[in-house]
XYZ file of C-alpha atoms in Angstrom:
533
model
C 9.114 21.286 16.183
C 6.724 23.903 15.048
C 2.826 23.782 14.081
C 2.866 25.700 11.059
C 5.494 25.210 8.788
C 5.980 27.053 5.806
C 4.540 25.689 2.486
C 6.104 26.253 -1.162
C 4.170 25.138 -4.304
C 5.556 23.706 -7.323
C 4.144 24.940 -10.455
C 2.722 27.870 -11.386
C -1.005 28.503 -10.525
C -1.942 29.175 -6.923
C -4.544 29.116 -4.490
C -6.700 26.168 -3.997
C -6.630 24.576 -7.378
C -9.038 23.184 -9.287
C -10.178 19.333 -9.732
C -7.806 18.081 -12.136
C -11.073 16.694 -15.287
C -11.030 12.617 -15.822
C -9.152 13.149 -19.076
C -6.719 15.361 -17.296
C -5.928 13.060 -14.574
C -5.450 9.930 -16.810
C -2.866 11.944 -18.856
C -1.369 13.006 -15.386
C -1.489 9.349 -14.105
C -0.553 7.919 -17.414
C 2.817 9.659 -17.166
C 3.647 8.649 -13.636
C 3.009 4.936 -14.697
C 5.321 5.360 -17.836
C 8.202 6.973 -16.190
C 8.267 8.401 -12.788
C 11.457 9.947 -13.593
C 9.975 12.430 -15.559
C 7.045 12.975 -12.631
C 8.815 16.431 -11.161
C 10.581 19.298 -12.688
C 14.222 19.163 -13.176
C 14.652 21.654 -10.650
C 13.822 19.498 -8.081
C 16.025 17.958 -5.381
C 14.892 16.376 -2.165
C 16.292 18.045 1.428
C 17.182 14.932 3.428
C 18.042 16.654 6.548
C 13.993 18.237 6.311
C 11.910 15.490 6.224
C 8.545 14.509 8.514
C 8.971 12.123 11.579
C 8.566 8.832 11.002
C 5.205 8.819 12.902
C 2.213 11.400 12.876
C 3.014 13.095 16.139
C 0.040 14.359 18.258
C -0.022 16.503 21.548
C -2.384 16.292 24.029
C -5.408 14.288 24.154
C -6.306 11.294 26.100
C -5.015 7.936 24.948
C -6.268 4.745 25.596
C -3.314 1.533 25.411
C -3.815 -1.726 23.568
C -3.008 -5.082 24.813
C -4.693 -8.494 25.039
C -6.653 -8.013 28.035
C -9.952 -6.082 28.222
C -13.174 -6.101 25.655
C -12.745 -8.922 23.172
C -13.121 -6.186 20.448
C -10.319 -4.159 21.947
C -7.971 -7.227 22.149
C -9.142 -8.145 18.332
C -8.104 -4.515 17.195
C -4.565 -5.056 19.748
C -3.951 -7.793 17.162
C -4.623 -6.488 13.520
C -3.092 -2.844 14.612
C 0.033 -4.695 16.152
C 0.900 -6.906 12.902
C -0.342 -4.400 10.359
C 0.984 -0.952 11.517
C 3.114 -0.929 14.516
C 6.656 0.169 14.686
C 7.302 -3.655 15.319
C 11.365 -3.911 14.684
C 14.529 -1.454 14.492
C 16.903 -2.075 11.863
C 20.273 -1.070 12.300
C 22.405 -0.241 9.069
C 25.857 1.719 9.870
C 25.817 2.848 6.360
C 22.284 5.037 6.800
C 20.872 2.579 4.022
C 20.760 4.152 0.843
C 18.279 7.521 -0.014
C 17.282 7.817 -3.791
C 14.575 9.260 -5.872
C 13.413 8.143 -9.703
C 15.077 11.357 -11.037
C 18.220 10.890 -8.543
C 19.446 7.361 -7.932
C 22.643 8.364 -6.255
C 22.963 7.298 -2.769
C 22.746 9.582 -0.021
C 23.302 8.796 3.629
C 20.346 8.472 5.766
C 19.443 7.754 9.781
C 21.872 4.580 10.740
C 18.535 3.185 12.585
C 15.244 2.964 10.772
C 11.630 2.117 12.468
C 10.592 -1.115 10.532
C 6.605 -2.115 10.299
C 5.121 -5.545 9.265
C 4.161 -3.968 5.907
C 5.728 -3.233 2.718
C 6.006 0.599 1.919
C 8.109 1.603 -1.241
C 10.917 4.013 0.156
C 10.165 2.177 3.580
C 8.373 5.887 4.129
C 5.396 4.378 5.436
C 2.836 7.205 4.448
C -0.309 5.304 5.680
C -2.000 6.052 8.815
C -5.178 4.498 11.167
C -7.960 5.570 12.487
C -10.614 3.628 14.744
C -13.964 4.262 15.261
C -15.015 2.373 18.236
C -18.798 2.339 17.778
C -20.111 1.357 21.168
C -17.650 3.652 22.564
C -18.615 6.221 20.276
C -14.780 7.644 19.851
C -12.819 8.567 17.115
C -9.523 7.470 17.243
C -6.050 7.509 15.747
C -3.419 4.756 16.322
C 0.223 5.553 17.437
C 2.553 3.120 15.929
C 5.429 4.047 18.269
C 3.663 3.946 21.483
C 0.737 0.861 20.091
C -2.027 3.436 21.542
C -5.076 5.143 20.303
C -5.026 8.591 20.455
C -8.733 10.636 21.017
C -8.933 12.727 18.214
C -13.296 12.900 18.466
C -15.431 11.882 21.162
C -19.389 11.899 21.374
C -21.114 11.929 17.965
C -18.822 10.162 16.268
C -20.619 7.287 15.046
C -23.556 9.602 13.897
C -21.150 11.353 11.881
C -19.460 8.720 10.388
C -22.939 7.030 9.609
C -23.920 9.910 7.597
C -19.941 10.476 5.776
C -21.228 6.336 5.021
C -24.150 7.189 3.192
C -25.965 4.653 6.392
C -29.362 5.471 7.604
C -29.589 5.990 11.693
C -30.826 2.340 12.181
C -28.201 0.539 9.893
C -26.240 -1.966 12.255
C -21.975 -1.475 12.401
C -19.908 -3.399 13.523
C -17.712 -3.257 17.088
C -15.303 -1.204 15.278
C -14.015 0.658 12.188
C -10.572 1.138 10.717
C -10.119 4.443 8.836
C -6.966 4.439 6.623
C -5.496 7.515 5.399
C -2.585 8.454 3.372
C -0.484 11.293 5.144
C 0.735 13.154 1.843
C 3.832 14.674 3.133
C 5.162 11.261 3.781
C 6.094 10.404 0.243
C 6.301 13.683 -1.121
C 9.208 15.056 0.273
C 10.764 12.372 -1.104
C 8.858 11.218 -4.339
C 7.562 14.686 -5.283
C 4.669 13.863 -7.988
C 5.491 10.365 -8.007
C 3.738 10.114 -4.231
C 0.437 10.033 -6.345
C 0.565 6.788 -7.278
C 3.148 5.245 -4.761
C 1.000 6.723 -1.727
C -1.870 4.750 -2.924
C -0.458 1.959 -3.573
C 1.022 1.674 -0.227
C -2.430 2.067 1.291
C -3.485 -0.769 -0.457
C -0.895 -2.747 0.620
C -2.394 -1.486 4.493
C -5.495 -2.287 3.269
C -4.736 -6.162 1.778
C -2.984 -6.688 5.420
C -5.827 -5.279 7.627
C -8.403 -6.869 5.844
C -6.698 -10.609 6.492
C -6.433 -9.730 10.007
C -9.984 -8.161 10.081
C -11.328 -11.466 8.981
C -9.087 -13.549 11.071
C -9.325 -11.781 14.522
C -12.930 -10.603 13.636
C -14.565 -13.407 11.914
C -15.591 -10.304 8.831
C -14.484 -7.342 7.466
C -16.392 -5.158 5.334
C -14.148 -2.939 2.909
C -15.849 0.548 1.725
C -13.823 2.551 -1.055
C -17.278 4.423 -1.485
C -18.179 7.287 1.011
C -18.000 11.114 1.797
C -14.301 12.112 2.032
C -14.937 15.597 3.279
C -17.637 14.489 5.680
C -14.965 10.943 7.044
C -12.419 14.250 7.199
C -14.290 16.418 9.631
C -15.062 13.763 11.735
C -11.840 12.307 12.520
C -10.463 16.230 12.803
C -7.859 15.699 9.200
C -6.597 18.466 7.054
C -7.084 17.495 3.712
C -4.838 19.107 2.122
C -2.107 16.961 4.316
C -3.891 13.763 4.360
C -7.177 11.606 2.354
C -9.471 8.772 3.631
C -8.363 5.780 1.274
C -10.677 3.099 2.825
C -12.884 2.397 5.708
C -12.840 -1.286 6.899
C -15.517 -2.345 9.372
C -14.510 -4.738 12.193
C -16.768 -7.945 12.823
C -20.326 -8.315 11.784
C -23.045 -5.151 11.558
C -25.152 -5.583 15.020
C -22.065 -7.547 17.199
C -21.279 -4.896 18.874
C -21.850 -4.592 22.856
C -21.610 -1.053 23.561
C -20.447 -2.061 26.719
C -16.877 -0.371 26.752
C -15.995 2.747 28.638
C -18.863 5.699 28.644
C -18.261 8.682 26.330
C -16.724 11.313 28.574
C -19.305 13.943 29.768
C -17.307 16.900 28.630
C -15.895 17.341 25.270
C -12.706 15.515 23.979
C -9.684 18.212 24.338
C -8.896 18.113 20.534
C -5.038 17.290 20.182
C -2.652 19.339 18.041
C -0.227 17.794 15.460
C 3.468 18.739 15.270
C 5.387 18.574 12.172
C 9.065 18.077 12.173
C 9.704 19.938 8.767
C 10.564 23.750 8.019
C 9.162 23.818 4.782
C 6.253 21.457 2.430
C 6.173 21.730 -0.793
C 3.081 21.376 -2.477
C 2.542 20.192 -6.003
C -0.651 22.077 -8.437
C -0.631 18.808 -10.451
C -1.071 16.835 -7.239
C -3.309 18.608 -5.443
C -5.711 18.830 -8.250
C -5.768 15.215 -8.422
C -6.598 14.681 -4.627
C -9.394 16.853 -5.707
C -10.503 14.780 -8.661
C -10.250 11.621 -6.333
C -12.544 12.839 -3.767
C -15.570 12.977 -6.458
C -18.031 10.171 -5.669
C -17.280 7.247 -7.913
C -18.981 5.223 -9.949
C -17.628 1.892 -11.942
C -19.473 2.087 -15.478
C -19.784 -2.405 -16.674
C -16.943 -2.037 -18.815
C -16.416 -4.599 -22.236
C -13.375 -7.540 -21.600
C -10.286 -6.364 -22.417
C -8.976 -8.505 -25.293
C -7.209 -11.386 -25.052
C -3.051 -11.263 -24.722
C -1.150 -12.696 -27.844
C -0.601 -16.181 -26.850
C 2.295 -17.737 -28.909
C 0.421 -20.185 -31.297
C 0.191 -24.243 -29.909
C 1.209 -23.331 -26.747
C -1.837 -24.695 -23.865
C -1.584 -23.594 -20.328
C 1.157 -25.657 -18.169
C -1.098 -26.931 -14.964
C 0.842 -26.383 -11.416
C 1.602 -28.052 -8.350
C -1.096 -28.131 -6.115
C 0.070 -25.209 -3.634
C 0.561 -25.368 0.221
C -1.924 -23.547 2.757
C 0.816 -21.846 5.130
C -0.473 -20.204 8.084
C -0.128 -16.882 6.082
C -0.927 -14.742 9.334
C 1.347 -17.077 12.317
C 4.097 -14.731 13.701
C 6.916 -16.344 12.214
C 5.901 -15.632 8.628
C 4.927 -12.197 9.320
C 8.463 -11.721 11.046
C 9.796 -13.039 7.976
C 7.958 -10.729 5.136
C 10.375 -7.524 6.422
C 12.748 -7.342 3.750
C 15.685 -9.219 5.053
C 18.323 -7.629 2.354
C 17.792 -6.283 -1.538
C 19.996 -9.273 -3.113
C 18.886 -12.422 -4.394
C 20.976 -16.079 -4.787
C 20.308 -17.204 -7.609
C 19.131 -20.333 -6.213
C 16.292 -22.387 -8.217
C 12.853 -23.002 -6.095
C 10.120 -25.835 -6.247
C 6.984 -25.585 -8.894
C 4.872 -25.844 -5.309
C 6.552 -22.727 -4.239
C 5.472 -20.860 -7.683
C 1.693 -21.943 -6.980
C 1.568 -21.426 -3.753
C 2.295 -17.289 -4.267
C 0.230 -17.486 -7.108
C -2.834 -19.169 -5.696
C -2.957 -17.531 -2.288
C -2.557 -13.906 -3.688
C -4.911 -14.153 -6.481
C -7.312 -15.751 -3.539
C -6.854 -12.750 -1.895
C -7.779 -10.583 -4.414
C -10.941 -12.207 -4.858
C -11.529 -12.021 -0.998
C -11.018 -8.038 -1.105
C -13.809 -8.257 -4.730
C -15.866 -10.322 -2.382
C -15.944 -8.114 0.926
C -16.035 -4.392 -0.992
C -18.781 -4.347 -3.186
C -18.526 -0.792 -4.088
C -15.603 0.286 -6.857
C -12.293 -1.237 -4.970
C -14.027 -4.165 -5.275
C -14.726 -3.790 -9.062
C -10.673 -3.172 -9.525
C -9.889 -6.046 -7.512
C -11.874 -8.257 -9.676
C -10.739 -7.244 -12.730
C -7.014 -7.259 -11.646
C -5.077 -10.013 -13.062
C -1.167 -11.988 -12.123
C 1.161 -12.193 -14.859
C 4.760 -13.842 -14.414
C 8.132 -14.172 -15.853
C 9.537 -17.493 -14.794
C 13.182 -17.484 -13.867
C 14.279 -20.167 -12.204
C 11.845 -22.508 -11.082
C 12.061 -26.648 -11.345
C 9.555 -28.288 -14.038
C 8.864 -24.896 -15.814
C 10.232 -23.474 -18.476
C 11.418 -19.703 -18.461
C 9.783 -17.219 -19.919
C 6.469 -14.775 -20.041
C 3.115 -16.163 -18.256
C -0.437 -14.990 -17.586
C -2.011 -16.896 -14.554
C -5.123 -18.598 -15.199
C -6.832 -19.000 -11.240
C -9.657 -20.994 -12.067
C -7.580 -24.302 -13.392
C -4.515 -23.474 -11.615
C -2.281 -22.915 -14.524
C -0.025 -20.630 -16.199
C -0.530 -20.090 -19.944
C 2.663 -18.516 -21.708
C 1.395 -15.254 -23.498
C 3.948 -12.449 -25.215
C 7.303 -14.182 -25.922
C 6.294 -17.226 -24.403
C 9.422 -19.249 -23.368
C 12.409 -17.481 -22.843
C 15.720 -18.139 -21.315
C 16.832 -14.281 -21.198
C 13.419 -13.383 -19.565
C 15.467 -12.511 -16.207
C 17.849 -10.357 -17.984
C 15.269 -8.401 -19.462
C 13.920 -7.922 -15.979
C 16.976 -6.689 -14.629
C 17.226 -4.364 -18.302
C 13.940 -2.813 -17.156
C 14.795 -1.754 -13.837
C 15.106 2.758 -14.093
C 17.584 2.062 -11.022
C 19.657 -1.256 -10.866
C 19.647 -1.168 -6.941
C 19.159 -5.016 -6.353
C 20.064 -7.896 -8.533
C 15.906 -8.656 -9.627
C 17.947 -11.067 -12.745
C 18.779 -13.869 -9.576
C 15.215 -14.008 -8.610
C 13.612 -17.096 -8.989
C 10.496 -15.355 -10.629
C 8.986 -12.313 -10.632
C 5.478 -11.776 -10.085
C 3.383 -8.437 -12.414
C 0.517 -6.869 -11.313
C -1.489 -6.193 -14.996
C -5.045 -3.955 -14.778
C -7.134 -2.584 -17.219
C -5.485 1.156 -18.415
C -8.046 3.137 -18.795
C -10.031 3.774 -15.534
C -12.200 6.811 -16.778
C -15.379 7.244 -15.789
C -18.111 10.278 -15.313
C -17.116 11.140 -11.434
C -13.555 12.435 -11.639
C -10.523 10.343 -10.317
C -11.762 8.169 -7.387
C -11.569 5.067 -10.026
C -7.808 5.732 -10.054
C -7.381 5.735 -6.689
C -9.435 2.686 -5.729
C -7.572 0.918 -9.070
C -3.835 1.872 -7.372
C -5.277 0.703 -4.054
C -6.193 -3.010 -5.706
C -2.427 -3.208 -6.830
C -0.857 -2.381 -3.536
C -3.218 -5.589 -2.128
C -1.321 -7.327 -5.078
C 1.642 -6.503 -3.860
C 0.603 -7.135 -0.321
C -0.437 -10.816 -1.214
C 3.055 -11.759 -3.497
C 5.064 -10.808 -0.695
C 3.173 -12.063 2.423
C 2.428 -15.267 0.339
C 6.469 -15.600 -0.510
C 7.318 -15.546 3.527
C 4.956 -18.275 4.273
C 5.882 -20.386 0.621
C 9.175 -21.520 2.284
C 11.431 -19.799 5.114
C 14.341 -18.569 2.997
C 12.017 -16.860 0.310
C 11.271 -12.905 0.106
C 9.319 -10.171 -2.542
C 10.689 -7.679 -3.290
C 8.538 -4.766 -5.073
C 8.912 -2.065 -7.327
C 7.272 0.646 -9.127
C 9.973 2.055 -11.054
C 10.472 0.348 -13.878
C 10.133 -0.190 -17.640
C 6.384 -0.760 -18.288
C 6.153 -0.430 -22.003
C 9.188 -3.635 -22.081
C 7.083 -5.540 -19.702
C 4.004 -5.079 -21.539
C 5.617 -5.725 -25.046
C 7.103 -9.135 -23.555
C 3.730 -10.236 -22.522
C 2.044 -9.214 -25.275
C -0.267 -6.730 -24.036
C 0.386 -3.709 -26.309
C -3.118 -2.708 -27.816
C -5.122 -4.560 -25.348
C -6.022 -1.991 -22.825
C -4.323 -3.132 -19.921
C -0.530 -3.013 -18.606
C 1.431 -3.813 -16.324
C 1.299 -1.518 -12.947
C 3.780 -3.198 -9.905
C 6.167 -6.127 -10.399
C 7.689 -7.826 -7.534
C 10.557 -10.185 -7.643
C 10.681 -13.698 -5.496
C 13.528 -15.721 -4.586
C 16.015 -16.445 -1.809
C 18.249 -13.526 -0.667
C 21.630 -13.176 0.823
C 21.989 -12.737 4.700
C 21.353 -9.333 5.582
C 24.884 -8.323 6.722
C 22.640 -5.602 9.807
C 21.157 -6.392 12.647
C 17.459 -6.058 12.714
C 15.620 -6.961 16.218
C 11.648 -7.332 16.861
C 10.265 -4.814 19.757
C 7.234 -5.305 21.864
C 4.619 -2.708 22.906
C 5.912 -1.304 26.481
């Protein structure tokens, strides 16, 4: 363990580096979406046997454990931490599961055990981390996955530094508590190199769709902000960033609920704990860095004109669906279920109800996160849209689909019907490392391309963060559609063929995250749950 590793940059300017312009990032971010493979120089390999821990490690500083028991808005924030980021099962794989990058697809062998959370993270690297701000408390806080324990990382004037990194006057109510989540760079990058620009914020938008259906659920309201002072949020909570960025700050209940009545701020100040980093050596990327830059810039979203209409094949009307279940999508069973329980799918056909039932609950999801962030996530949430090619699902036909969420209907755009829609799936996939033509459908997550406004990058950023909710919602609704279902996501595939077989070249948007649904083969490991101690 050391404190100070050694950094090397990739690249070829140095020092602190400049905020990558809006025209320069969208050429930067264009490219990753087009083909991460190309993302980092052909020089560049990955050092397994280097990597971070699978947890951000602090020392010292007093922690406080979660569990049921104790001030109802402790016991809430036991809940949503527990089934959002704890280290909630061990998988064991005797192989060491399979290490690859975009640029190297050949298998390497990893850890034979491997620290499973209730979320989705590509790489299962997990980048994401989360911070509390208990307000009546007034403590700054970081969650330990491993140990299901808040860390003190800040202690007395907290909240009146986070009200003013908020852009809240002194009197504005908050709520009992606030969830800070951050995107630990190093995570991804060791692995992903450049690529960890987009895949790091999609993942915390997948940890921002989950803690947002908890927030409401074990909190009665959550308030998403996208919008706020990233240098200011930084200070507060004691982050680096040049290791790790604020993505989005959730508050916990209603403004004004909150008792103040938990444990007095200590009269001496917090010791300030130190973080230890298991790696020799970081790289850093110029390219990268100047785009974390860009995305702390306040943002703005500009109204923007509709993006035109996809080519719909001519006398084809949408095909209405089932009317979909209403699964418990939070009961522990189905969020047991949504770890990926293998990579291979059956083959096996599933029910129209099935189809709807993803399709309905996710897109309502999305419109919760417009509805509860009305700053520029919310904007990108709005304006995101589902888009599905049918494989093998009773009473519809296969083929290329936009889904309408008003009547409940999928209108066939692009090719239209289809029979080799699933093979051109599979065609599109940059590394054919699970059988996505034996899904039963697969589910696209389509936003508008060009994200550019006046303030820099933060539009990106809060875009990628609506698609990881996507991808949140496809796969959490597929556990609780039926019991032998499963998503599986990627970002590393052929855009420009998904977008030509919908029919969206020329329209301004494209296609960003697919994931594929279906039934899957038993998972020939062992994977067990684990329970706070």
């Amino acid at each position: 363990m050391t404190n100070e590793p050694r950094t090397s940059t990739t690249g070829t300017a140095t020092g602190v580096p400049a905020a990558l312009t809006a025209d320069e990032a969208y050429a930067y971010t264009s490219g990753l979406r087009l083909d991460p493979r190309t993302a980092n120089p052909e020089d560049w390999r990955v050092d397994w046997h280097d990597g971070p821990w699978p947890v951000k490690v602090y020392t010292g500083g007093r922690r406080l454990r979660l569990g049921p028991d104790g001030a109802p808005h402790l016991a809430a924030l036991h809940r949503l931490l527990y089934d959002a980021f704890a280290i909630s099962r061990v998988r064991a794989d005797p192989a060491g599961g399979v290490h690859a990058t975009p640029s190297d697809p050949r298998p390497h062998r990893g850890s034979s055990v491997q620290l499973r959370r209730p979320i989705p993270s590509g790489g299962s690297m997990y980048p994401t981390e989360a911070y509390t701000v208990l307000t009546g408390e007034d403590l700054g806080c970081h969650y330990d996955p491993y140990r299901h324990e808040l860390t003190r990382v800040r202690g007395r004037g907290t909240v009146r530094a986070v009200r003013t990194a908020l852009g809240m006057s002194a009197h504005e109510p908050l709520p009992p508590a606030l969830l800070v989540i951050t995107s630990r760079f190093w995570k991804n990058f060791y692995k992903y190199g450049d690529f960890s620009a987009r895949l790091g914020a999609v993942d915390a938008g997948v940890a921002v769709g989950r803690a947002g259906r908890l927030a409401r659920a074990a909190f009665g309201h959550a308030d998403v902000r996208s919008a706020f002072d990233d240098a200011a949020l930084h200070a507060c909570l004691g982050l680096d960033e040049t290791v790790e960025n604020v993505q989005a700050v959730i508050g916990l209940g209603h403004p004004g609920t909150g008792t103040g009545k938990g444990a007095p701020p200590p009269a001496a100040p917090e010791p300030v704990p130190a973080v230890l980093e298991r790696s020799r050596v970081i790289k850093r990327s110029v390219r990268f860095d100047a785009l974390q830059r860009a995305a702390r810039a306040p943002g703005r979203t500009p109204p923007r004109p509709p993006s035109p209409a996809p080519t719909v094949p001519a006398d084809d009307v949408p095909l209405g669906l089932p009317a979909p279940h209403r699964p418990d999508l939070l009961a522990a069973p189905v969020l047991a279920r949504r770890a990926s329980r293998g990579r291979l799918f059956t083959g096996s056909e599933v029910t129209g109800e099935r189809l709807a039932t993803v399709l309905h609950h996710t897109a309502e999801g999305l419109r919760e996160l417009a509805r509860d962030c009305p700053d520029g996530l919310g904007a990108r949430a709005a304006e995101t849209a589902l888009y599905c090619a049918v494989h093998r699902v009773h009473g519809v036909a296969p083929g290329w689909y936009r889904y309408l969420a008003g009547p409940h209907a999928l209108l066939p755009v692009g090719a239209g019907a289809d029979p080799g829609c699933a093979r051109r799936v599979q065609e599109a996939l940059f590394a054919a490392s699970f059988n996505a033509e034996l899904a039963a459908f697969t589910v696209h997550v389509v936003t508008p391309l060009d994200w550019r406004d006046a303030a820099g990058a933060r539009p990106y950023r809060e875009q990628q963060l609506a698609v990881g909710a996507a991808v949140e919602g496809v796969t959490l609704c597929a556990a609780a559609a039926a019991e032998d279902l499963s998503g599986h996501a990627v970002l590393g595939f052929d855009v420009t063929a998904m977008d030509r077989a919908y029919g969206l070249e020329g329209s301004g948007s494209g296609t960003q995250a697919q994931v594929c649904v279906g039934a899957l083969r038993s998972d020939p490991n062992w994977e067990i749950a684990v329970i706070p101690r």
